[in-house]
Tab-separated table of C-alpha atoms and ligand atoms in Angstrom:
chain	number	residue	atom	x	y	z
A	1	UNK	CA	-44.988	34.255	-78.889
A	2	UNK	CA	-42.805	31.083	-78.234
A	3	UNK	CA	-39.622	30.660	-80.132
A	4	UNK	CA	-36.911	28.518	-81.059
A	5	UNK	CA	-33.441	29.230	-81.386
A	6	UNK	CA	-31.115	26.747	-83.464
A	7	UNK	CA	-27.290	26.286	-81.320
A	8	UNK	CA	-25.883	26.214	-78.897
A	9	UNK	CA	-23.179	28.823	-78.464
A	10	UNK	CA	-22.611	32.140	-77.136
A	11	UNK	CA	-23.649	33.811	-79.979
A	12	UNK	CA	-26.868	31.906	-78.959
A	13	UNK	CA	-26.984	32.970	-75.933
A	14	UNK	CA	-26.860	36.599	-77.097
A	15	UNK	CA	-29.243	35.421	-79.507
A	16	UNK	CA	-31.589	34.589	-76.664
A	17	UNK	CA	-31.574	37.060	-74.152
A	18	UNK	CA	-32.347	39.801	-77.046
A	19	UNK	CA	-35.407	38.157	-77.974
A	20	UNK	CA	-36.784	37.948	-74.629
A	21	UNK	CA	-36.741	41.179	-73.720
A	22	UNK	CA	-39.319	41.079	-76.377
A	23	UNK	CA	-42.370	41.757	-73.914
A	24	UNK	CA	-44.668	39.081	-75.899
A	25	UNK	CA	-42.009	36.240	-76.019
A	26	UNK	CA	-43.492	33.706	-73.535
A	27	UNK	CA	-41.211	30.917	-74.433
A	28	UNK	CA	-38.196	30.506	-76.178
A	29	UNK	CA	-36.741	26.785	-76.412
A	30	UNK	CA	-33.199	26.091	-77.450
A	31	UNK	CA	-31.699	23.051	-79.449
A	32	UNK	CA	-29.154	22.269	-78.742
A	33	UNK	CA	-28.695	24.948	-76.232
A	34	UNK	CA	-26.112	24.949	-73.395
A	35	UNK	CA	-25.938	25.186	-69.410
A	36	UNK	CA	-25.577	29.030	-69.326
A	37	UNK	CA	-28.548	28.954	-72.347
A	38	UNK	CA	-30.547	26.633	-69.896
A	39	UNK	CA	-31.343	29.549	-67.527
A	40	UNK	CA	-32.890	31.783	-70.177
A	41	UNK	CA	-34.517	29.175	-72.427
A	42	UNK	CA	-36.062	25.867	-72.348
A	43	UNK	CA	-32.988	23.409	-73.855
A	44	UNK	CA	-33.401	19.822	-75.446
A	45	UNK	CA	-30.149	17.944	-76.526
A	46	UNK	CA	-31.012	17.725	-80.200
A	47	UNK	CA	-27.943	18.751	-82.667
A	48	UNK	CA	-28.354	21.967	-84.640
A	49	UNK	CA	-27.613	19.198	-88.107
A	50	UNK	CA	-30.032	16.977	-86.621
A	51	UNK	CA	-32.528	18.576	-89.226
A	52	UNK	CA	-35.279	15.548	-88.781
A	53	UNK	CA	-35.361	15.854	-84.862
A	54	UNK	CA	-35.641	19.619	-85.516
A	55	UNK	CA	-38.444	19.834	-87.446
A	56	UNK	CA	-39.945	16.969	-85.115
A	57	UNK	CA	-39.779	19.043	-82.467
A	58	UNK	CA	-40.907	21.715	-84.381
A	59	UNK	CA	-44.171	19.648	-85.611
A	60	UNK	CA	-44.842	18.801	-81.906
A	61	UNK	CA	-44.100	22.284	-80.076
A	62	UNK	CA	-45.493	24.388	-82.788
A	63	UNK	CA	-43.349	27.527	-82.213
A	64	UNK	CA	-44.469	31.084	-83.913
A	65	UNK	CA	-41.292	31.917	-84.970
A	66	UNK	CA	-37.852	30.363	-85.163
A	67	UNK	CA	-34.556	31.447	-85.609
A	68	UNK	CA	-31.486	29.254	-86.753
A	69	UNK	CA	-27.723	30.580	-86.540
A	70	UNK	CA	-25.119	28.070	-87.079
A	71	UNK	CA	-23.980	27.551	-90.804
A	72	UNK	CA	-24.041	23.991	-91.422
A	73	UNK	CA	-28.200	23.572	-90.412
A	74	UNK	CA	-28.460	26.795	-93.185
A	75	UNK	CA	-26.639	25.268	-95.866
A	76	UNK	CA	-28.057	21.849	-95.004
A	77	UNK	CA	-31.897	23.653	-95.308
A	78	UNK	CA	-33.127	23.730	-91.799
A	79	UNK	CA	-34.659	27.216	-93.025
A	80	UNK	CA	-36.611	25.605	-96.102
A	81	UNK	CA	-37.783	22.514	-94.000
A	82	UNK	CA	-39.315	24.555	-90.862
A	83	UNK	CA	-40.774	26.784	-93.789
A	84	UNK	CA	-42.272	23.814	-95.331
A	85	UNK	CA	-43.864	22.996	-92.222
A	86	UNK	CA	-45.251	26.161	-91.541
A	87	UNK	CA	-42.722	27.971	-88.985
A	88	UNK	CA	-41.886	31.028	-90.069
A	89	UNK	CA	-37.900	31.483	-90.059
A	90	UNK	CA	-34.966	34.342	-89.804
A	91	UNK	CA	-32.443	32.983	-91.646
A	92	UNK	CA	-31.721	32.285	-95.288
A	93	UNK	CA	-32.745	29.244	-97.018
A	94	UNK	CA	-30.373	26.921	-98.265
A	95	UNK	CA	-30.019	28.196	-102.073
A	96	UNK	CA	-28.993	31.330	-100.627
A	97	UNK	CA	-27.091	30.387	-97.180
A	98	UNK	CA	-24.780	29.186	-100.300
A	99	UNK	CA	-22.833	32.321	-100.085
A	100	UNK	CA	-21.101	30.927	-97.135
A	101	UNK	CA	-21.276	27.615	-98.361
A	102	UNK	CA	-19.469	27.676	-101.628
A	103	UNK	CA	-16.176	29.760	-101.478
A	104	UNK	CA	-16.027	29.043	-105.357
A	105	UNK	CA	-20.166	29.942	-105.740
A	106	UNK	CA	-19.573	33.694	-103.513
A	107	UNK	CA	-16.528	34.139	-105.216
A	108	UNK	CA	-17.647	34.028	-108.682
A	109	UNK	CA	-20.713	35.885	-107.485
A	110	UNK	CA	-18.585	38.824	-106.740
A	111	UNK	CA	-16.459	38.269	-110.429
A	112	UNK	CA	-19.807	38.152	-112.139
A	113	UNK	CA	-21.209	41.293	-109.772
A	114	UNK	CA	-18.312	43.619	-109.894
A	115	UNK	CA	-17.803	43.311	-105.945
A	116	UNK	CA	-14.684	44.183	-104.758
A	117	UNK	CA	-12.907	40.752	-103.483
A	118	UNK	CA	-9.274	39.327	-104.008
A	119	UNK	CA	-8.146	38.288	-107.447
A	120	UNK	CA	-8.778	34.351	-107.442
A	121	UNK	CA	-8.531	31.420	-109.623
A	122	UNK	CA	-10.350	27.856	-108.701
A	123	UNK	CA	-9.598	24.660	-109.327
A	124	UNK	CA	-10.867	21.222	-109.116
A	125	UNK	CA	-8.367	18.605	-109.776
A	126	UNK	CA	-4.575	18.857	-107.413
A	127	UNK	CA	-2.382	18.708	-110.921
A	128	UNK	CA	-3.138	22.300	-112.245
A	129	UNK	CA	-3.882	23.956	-109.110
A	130	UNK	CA	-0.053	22.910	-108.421
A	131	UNK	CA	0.942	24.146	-111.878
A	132	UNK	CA	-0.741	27.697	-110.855
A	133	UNK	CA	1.185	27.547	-107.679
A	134	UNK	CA	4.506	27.162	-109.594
A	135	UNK	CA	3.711	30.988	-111.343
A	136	UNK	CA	2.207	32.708	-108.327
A	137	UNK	CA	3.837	35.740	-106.321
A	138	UNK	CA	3.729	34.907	-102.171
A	139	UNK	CA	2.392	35.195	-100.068
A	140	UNK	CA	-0.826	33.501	-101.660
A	141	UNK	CA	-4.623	32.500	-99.684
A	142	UNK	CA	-5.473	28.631	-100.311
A	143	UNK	CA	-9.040	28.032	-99.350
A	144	UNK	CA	-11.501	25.211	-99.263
A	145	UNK	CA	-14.353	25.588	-101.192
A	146	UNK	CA	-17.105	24.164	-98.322
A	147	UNK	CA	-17.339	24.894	-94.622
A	148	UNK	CA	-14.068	23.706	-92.791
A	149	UNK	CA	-14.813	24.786	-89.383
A	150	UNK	CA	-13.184	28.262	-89.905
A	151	UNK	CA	-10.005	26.514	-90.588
A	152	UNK	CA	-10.569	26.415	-94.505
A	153	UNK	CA	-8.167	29.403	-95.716
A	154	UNK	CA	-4.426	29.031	-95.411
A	155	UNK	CA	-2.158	31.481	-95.913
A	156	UNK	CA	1.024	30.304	-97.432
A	157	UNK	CA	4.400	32.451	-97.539
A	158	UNK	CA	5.991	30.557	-99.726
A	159	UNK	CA	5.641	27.594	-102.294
A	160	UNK	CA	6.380	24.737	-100.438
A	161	UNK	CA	3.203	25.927	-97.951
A	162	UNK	CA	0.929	26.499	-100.834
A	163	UNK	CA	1.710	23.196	-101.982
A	164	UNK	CA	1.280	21.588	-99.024
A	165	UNK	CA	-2.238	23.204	-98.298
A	166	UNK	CA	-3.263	21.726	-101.868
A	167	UNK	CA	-2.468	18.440	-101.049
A	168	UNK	CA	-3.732	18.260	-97.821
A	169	UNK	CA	-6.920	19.776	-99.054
A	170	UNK	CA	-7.616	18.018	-102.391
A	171	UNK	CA	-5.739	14.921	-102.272
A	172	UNK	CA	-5.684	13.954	-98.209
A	173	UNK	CA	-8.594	15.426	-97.761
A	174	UNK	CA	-8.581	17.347	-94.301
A	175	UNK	CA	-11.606	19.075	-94.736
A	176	UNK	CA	-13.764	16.129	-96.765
A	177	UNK	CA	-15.602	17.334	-99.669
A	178	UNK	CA	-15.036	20.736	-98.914
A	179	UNK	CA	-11.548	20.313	-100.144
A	180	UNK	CA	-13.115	19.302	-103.662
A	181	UNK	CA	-12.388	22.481	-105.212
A	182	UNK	CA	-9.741	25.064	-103.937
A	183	UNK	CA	-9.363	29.131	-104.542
A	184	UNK	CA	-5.820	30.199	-104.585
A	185	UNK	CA	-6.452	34.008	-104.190
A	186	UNK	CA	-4.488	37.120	-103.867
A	187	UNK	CA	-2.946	38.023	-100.197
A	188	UNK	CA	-4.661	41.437	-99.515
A	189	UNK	CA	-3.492	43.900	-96.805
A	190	UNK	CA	-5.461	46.544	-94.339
A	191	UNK	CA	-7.748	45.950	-90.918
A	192	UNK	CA	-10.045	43.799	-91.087
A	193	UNK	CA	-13.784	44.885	-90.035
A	194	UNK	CA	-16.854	42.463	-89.516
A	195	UNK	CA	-20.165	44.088	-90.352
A	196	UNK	CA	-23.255	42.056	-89.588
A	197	UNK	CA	-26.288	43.162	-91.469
A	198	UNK	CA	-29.763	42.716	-91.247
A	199	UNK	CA	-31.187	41.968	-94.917
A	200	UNK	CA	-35.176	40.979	-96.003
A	201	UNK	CA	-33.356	40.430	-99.737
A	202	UNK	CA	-34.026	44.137	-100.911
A	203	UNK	CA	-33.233	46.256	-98.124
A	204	UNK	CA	-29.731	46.139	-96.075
A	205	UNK	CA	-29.302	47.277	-92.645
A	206	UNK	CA	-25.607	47.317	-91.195
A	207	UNK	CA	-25.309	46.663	-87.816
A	208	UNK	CA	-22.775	48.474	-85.296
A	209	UNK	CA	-18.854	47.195	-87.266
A	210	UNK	CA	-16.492	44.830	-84.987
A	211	UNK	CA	-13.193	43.535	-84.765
A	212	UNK	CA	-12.201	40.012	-84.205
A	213	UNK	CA	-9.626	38.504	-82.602
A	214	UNK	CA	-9.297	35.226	-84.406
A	215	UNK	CA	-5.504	34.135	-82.737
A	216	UNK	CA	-4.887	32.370	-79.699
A	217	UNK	CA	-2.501	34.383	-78.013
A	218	UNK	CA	-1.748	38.189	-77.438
A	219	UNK	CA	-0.081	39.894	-80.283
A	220	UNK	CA	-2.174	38.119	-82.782
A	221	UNK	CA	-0.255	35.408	-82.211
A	222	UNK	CA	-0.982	31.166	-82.072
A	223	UNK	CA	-3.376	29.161	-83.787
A	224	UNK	CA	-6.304	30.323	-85.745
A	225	UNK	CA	-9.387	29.870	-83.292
A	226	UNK	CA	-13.180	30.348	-83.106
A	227	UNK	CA	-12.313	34.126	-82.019
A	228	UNK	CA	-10.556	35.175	-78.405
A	229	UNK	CA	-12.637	38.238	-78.215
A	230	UNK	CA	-14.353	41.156	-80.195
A	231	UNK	CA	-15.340	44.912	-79.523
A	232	UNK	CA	-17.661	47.264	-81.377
A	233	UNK	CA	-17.791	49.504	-83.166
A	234	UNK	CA	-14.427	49.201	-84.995
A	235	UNK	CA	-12.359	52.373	-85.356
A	236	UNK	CA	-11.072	51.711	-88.806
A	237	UNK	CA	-14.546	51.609	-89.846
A	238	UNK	CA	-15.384	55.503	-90.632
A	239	UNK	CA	-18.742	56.563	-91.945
A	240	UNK	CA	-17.073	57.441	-95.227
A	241	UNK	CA	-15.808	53.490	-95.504
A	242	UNK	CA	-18.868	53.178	-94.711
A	243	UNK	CA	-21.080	54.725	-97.513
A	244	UNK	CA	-18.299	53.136	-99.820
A	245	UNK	CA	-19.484	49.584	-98.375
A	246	UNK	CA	-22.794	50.613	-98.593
A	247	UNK	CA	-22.418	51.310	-102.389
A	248	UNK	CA	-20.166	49.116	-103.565
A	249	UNK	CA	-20.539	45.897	-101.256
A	250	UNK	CA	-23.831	45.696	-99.223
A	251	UNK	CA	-25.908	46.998	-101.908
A	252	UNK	CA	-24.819	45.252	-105.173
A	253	UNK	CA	-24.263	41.887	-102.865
A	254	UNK	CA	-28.165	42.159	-101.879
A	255	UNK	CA	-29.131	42.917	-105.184
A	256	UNK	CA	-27.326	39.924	-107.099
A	257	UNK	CA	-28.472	37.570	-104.755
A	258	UNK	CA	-32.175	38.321	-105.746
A	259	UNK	CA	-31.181	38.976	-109.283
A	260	UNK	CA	-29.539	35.124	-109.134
A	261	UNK	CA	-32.977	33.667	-107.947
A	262	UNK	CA	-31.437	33.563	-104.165
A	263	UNK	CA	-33.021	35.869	-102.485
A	264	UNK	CA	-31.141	36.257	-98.889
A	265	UNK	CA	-32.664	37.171	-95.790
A	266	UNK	CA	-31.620	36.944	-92.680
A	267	UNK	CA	-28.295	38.286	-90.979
A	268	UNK	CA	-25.331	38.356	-94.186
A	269	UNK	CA	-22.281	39.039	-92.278
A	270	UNK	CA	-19.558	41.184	-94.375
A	271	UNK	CA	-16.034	39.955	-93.588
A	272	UNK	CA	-14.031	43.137	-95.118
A	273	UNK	CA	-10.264	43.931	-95.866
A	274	UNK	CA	-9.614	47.420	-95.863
A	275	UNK	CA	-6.959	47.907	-98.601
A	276	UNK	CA	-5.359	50.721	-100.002
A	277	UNK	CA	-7.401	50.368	-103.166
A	278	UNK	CA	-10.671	50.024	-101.032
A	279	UNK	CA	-13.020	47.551	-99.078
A	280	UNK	CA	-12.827	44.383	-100.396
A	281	UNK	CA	-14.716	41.340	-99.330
A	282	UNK	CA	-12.927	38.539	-97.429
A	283	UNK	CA	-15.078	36.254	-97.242
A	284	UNK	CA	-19.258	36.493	-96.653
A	285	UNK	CA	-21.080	34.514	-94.101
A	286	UNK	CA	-24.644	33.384	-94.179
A	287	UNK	CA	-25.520	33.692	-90.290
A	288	UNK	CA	-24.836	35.888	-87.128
A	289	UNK	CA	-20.835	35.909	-86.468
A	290	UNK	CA	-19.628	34.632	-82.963
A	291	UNK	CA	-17.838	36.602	-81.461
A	292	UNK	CA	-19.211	39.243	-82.872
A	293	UNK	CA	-22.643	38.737	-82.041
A	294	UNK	CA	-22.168	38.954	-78.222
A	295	UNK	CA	-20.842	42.933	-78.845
A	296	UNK	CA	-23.064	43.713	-81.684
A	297	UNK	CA	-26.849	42.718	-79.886
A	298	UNK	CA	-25.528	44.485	-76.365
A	299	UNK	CA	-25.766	47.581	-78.365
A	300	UNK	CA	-28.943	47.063	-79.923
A	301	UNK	CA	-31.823	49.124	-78.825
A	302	UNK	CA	-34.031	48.496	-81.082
A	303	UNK	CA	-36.287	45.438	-80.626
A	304	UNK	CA	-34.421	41.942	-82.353
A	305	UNK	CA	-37.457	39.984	-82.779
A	306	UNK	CA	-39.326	42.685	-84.954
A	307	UNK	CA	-36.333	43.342	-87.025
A	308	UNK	CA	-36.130	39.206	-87.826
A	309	UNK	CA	-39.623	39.366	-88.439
A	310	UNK	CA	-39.399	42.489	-90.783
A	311	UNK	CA	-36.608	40.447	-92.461
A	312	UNK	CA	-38.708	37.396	-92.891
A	313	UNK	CA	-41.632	39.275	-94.389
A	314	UNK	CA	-40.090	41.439	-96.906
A	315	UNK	CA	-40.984	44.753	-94.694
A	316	UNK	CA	-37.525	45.803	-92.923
A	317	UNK	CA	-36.866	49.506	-93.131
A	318	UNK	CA	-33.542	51.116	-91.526
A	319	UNK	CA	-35.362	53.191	-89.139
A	320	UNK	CA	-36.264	50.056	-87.073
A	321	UNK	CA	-33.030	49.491	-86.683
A	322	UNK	CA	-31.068	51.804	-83.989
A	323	UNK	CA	-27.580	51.261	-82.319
A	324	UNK	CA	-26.411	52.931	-79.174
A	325	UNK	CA	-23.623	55.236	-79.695
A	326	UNK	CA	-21.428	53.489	-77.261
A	327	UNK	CA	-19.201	50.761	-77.524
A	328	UNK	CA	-18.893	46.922	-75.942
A	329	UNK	CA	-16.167	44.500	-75.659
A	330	UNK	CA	-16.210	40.485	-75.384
A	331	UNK	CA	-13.037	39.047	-74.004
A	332	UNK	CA	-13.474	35.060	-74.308
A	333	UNK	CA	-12.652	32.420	-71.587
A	334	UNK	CA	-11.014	30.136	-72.987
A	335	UNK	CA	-10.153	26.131	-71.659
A	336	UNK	CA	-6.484	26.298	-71.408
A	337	UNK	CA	-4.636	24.603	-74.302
A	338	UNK	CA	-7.599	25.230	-76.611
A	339	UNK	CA	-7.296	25.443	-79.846
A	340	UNK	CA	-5.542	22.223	-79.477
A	341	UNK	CA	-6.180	19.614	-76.327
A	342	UNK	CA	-7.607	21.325	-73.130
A	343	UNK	CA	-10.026	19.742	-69.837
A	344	UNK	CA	-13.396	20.096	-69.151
A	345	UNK	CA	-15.251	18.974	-66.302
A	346	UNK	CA	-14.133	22.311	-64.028
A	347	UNK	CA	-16.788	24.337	-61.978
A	348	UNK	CA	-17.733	27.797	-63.181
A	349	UNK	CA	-18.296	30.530	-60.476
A	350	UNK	CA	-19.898	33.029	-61.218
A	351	UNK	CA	-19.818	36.867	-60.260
A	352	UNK	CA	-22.605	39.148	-58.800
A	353	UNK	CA	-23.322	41.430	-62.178
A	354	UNK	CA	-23.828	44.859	-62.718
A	355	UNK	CA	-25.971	46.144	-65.069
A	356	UNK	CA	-23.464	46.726	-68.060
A	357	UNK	CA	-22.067	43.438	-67.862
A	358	UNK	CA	-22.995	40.342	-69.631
A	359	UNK	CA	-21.950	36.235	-69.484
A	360	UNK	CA	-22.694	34.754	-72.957
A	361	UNK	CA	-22.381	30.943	-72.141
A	362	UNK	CA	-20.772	28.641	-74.796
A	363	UNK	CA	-18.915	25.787	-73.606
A	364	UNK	CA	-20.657	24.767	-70.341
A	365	UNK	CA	-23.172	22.349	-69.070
A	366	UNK	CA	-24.755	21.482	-65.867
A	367	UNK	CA	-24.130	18.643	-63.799
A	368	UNK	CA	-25.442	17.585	-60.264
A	369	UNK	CA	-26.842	21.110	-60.343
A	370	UNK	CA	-23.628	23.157	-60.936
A	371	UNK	CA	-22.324	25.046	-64.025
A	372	UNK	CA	-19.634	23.010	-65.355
A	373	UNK	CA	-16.668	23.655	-68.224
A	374	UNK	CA	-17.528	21.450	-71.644
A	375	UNK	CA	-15.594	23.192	-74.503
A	376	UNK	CA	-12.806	24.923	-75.717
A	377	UNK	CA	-14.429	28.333	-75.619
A	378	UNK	CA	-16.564	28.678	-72.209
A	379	UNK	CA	-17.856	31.631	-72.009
A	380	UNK	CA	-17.922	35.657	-73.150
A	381	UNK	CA	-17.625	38.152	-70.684
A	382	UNK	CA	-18.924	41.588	-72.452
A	383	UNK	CA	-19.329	44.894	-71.256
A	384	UNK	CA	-21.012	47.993	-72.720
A	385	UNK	CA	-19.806	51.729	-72.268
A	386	UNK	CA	-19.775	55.104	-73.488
A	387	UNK	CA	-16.407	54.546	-75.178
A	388	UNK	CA	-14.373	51.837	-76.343
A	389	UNK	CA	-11.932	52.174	-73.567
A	390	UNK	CA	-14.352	51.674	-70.776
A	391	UNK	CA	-16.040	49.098	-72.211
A	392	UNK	CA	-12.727	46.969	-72.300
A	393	UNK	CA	-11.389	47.754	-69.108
A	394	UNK	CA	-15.139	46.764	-67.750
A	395	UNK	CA	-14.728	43.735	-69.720
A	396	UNK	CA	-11.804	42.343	-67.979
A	397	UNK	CA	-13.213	43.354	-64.867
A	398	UNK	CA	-15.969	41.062	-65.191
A	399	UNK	CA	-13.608	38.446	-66.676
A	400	UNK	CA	-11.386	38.591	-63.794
A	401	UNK	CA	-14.173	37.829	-61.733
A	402	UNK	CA	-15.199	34.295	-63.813
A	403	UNK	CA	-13.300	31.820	-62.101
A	404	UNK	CA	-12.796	28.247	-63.111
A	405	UNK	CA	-9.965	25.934	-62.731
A	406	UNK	CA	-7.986	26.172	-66.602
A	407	UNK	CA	-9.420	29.664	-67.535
A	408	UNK	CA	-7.271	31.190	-70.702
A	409	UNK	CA	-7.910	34.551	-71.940
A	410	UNK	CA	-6.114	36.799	-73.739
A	411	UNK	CA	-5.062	40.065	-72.324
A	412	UNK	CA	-5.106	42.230	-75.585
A	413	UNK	CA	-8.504	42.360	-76.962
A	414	UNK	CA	-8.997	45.763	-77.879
A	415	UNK	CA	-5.698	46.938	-77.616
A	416	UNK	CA	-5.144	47.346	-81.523
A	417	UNK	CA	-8.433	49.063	-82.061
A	418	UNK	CA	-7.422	51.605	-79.022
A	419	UNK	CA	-4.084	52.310	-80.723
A	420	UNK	CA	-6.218	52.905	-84.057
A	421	UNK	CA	-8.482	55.443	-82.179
A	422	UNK	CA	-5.369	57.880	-81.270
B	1	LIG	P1	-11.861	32.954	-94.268
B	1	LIG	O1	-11.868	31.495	-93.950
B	1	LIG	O2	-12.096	33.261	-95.702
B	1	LIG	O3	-12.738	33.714	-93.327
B	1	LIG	O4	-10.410	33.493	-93.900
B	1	LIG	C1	-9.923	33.400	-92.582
B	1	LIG	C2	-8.924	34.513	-92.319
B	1	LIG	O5	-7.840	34.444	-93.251
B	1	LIG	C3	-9.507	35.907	-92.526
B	1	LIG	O6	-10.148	36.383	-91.378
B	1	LIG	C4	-8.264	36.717	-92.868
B	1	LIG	O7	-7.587	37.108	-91.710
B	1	LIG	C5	-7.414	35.730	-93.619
B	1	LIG	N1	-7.610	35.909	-95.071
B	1	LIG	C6	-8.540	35.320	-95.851
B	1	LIG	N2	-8.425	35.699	-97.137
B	1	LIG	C7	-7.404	36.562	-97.182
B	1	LIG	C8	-6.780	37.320	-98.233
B	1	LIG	N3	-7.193	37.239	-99.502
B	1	LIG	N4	-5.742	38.109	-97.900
B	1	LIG	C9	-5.307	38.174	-96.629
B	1	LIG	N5	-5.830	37.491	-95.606
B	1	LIG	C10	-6.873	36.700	-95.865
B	2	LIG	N1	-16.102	35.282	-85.990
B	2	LIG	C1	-16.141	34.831	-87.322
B	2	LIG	C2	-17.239	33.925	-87.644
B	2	LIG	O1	-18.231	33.819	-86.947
B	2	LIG	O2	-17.148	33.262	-88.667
């Protein structure tokens, strides 16, 4: 089999080196892929929203199967172009990668569905979102309908912030269109959990739960980023939650997806609040989650590319999907100064590795032969372990080993999900 992957991230690269150890993958190519992706796949610098060069190179190279990621090439219809063409796809096409695309769409989705979410009201012109402001309790959750990099939900304490976030969204304009329509939704409370699942648009099949790290600096503190770190599974997630989310979330989400003429398969990833009154939904995303990908697939043992495949078909069943019962932590390199300005340009060294350890490459590229720092986020360093306090002091002991000239990192991933466990 010869395969393409869509990205070039670390979730990518985790992306990646699951598939091959797929005994009939011969090739896997990688658009755009990255200088750490370059040593397991076969990379070409075409942009994962380049859809035409995509499906050029999909037209010339004939893959048997490909595999697209990122959230912008599902919304734009990567998925329903390569399908078009023949190349069968894990991923959901773009009337259903909506769910992630449309705040407004996934919100009333859940109203209409019964899903447990946040209380919200939207709006599409500045004057009576600001008149709703004026009556709210605070804290309040401004979001952007569309994608916005991550950065699209603002929580305001007061007023004066929710105002702001309004204006900047519908009238300025930060985000472009996707500022066209805003939610102003209710502030929940409780851990957060990510569950990934693996979905063929009847059947759903939770992955292993994680926990993010979204903030820049230790104590969940600094700028929103692209996530510092992640471990798996997440302690606040209990099997009872569980069979709640099951019932109540995963389930009914599936099921009014197909029942809307959407039909989703692919990977739907759960962003939950656990609240006093229950799991709620955050937010849904249409694709893999990064971080979270690089400690979910570690503890995979089943094989990836039969799953997607089972997915694509219509044919997944939840016995072909088994998790280790161990645990894995991803503590992220950072460029210093990222989210805001950082350099590039510095060598990576690399470490001898044992066999629990992983490097998930996402900001790098190579010049004159040597790994070299490109991004804000470089790399992942993960580890796997019987428990979840092993794999995180394993984690930094591969991190501490990484060595290039700005590294960042944050020296708390896990710690909160530790404290939970005792
Ligand atoms: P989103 O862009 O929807 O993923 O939101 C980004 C982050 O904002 C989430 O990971 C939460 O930490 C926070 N958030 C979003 N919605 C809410 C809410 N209704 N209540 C509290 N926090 C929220
Ligand atoms: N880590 C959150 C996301 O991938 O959106």
């Amino acid at each position: 089999m010869n395969i393409l992957v869509i990205g070039g991230g670390g979730r990518e690269h985790a992306v990646v080196k699951a598939l091959k150890k797929n005994k009939t993958v011969e090739k896997v190519w990688c658009l755009p892929g990255n200088g750490g992706i370059a040593h397991d796949a076969e990379c070409f610098p075409i942009k994962a929203t380049d859809l035409e060069s995509i499906v050029a190179f999909a037209e010339e190279h004939r893959p048997d199967f490909a595999v697209v990621t990122p959230d912008d090439p599902l919304c734009m219809g990567l998925v329903d172009r390569l399908e078009e063409i023949g190349v069968p796809c894990f991923g959901p096409r773009a009337n259903a990668a909506i769910i992630e695309g449309s705040k407004v769409f996934s919100k009333q989705l859940m109203q209409k569905y019964g899903i447990p979410t946040a209380e919200a009201q939207t709006f599409s012109d500045p004057a009576s979102a600001l008149a709703y402001l004026k009556k709210c309790e605070y804290p309040v959750v401004v979001k952007a309908d569309g994608l916005a990099l991550g950065k699209g939900a603002i929580i305001a304490g007061d007023l004066a912030e929710a105002e702001k976030a309004v204006r900047e969204m519908m009238v300025d304009k930060i985000f472009g269109e996707s500022g066209s329509r805003v939610l102003v939704e209710e502030f929940l409370i409780g851990p957060e959990v990510s569950v990934l699942s693996f979905t063929d648009g009847e059947t759903v099949v939770p992955m292993v739960s994680s926990m993010d790290h979204k903030r820049a600096r230790d104590g969940d503190e600094g700028l929103n980023t692209g996530g510092m770190g992640t471990v798996a599974p997440n302690p606040y997630y209990t099997p009872e939650i569980a069979d709640v989310c099951m019932k109540t979330i995963f389930l009914p989400t599936v099921r009014a997806m197909k029942e809307e003429g959407r039909t989703f398969k692919g990977c739907l990833y759960f962003g939950l609040m656990l609240t006093p009154k229950g799991p709620k939904v955050i937010e849904y995303n249409c694709r893999f989650g990064d971080p979270e990908t690089q400690v979910v697939l570690p503890l995979l043992e089943s094989d990836l590319l039969t799953i997607m495949r089972a997915c694509r078909e219509g044919t997944l069943k939840e016995e072909m999907v088994k998790f280790s019962s161990g645990a894995a932590c991803c503590v992220v390199l950072a460029s210093d100064g990222y989210p805001r300005k950082y350099e590039t340009g510095f060598e990576i060294s690399l470490p001898e590795m044992q066999p629990w350890e992983e490097i998930y490459v996402a900001g790098a590229k190579t010049a004159d032969g040597k790994l070299v720092t490109s991004g804000g986020r470089v790399l992942g360093a993960v580890a796997t372990a019987e428990s979840l306090a092993q794999a995180v002091e394993k984690a930094y002991a591969l991190a501490d080993r990484i060595r290039f000239e700005n590294a960042y990192m944050r020296r708390d991933i896990g710690k909160r999900a530790l404290k939970a466990l005792k």
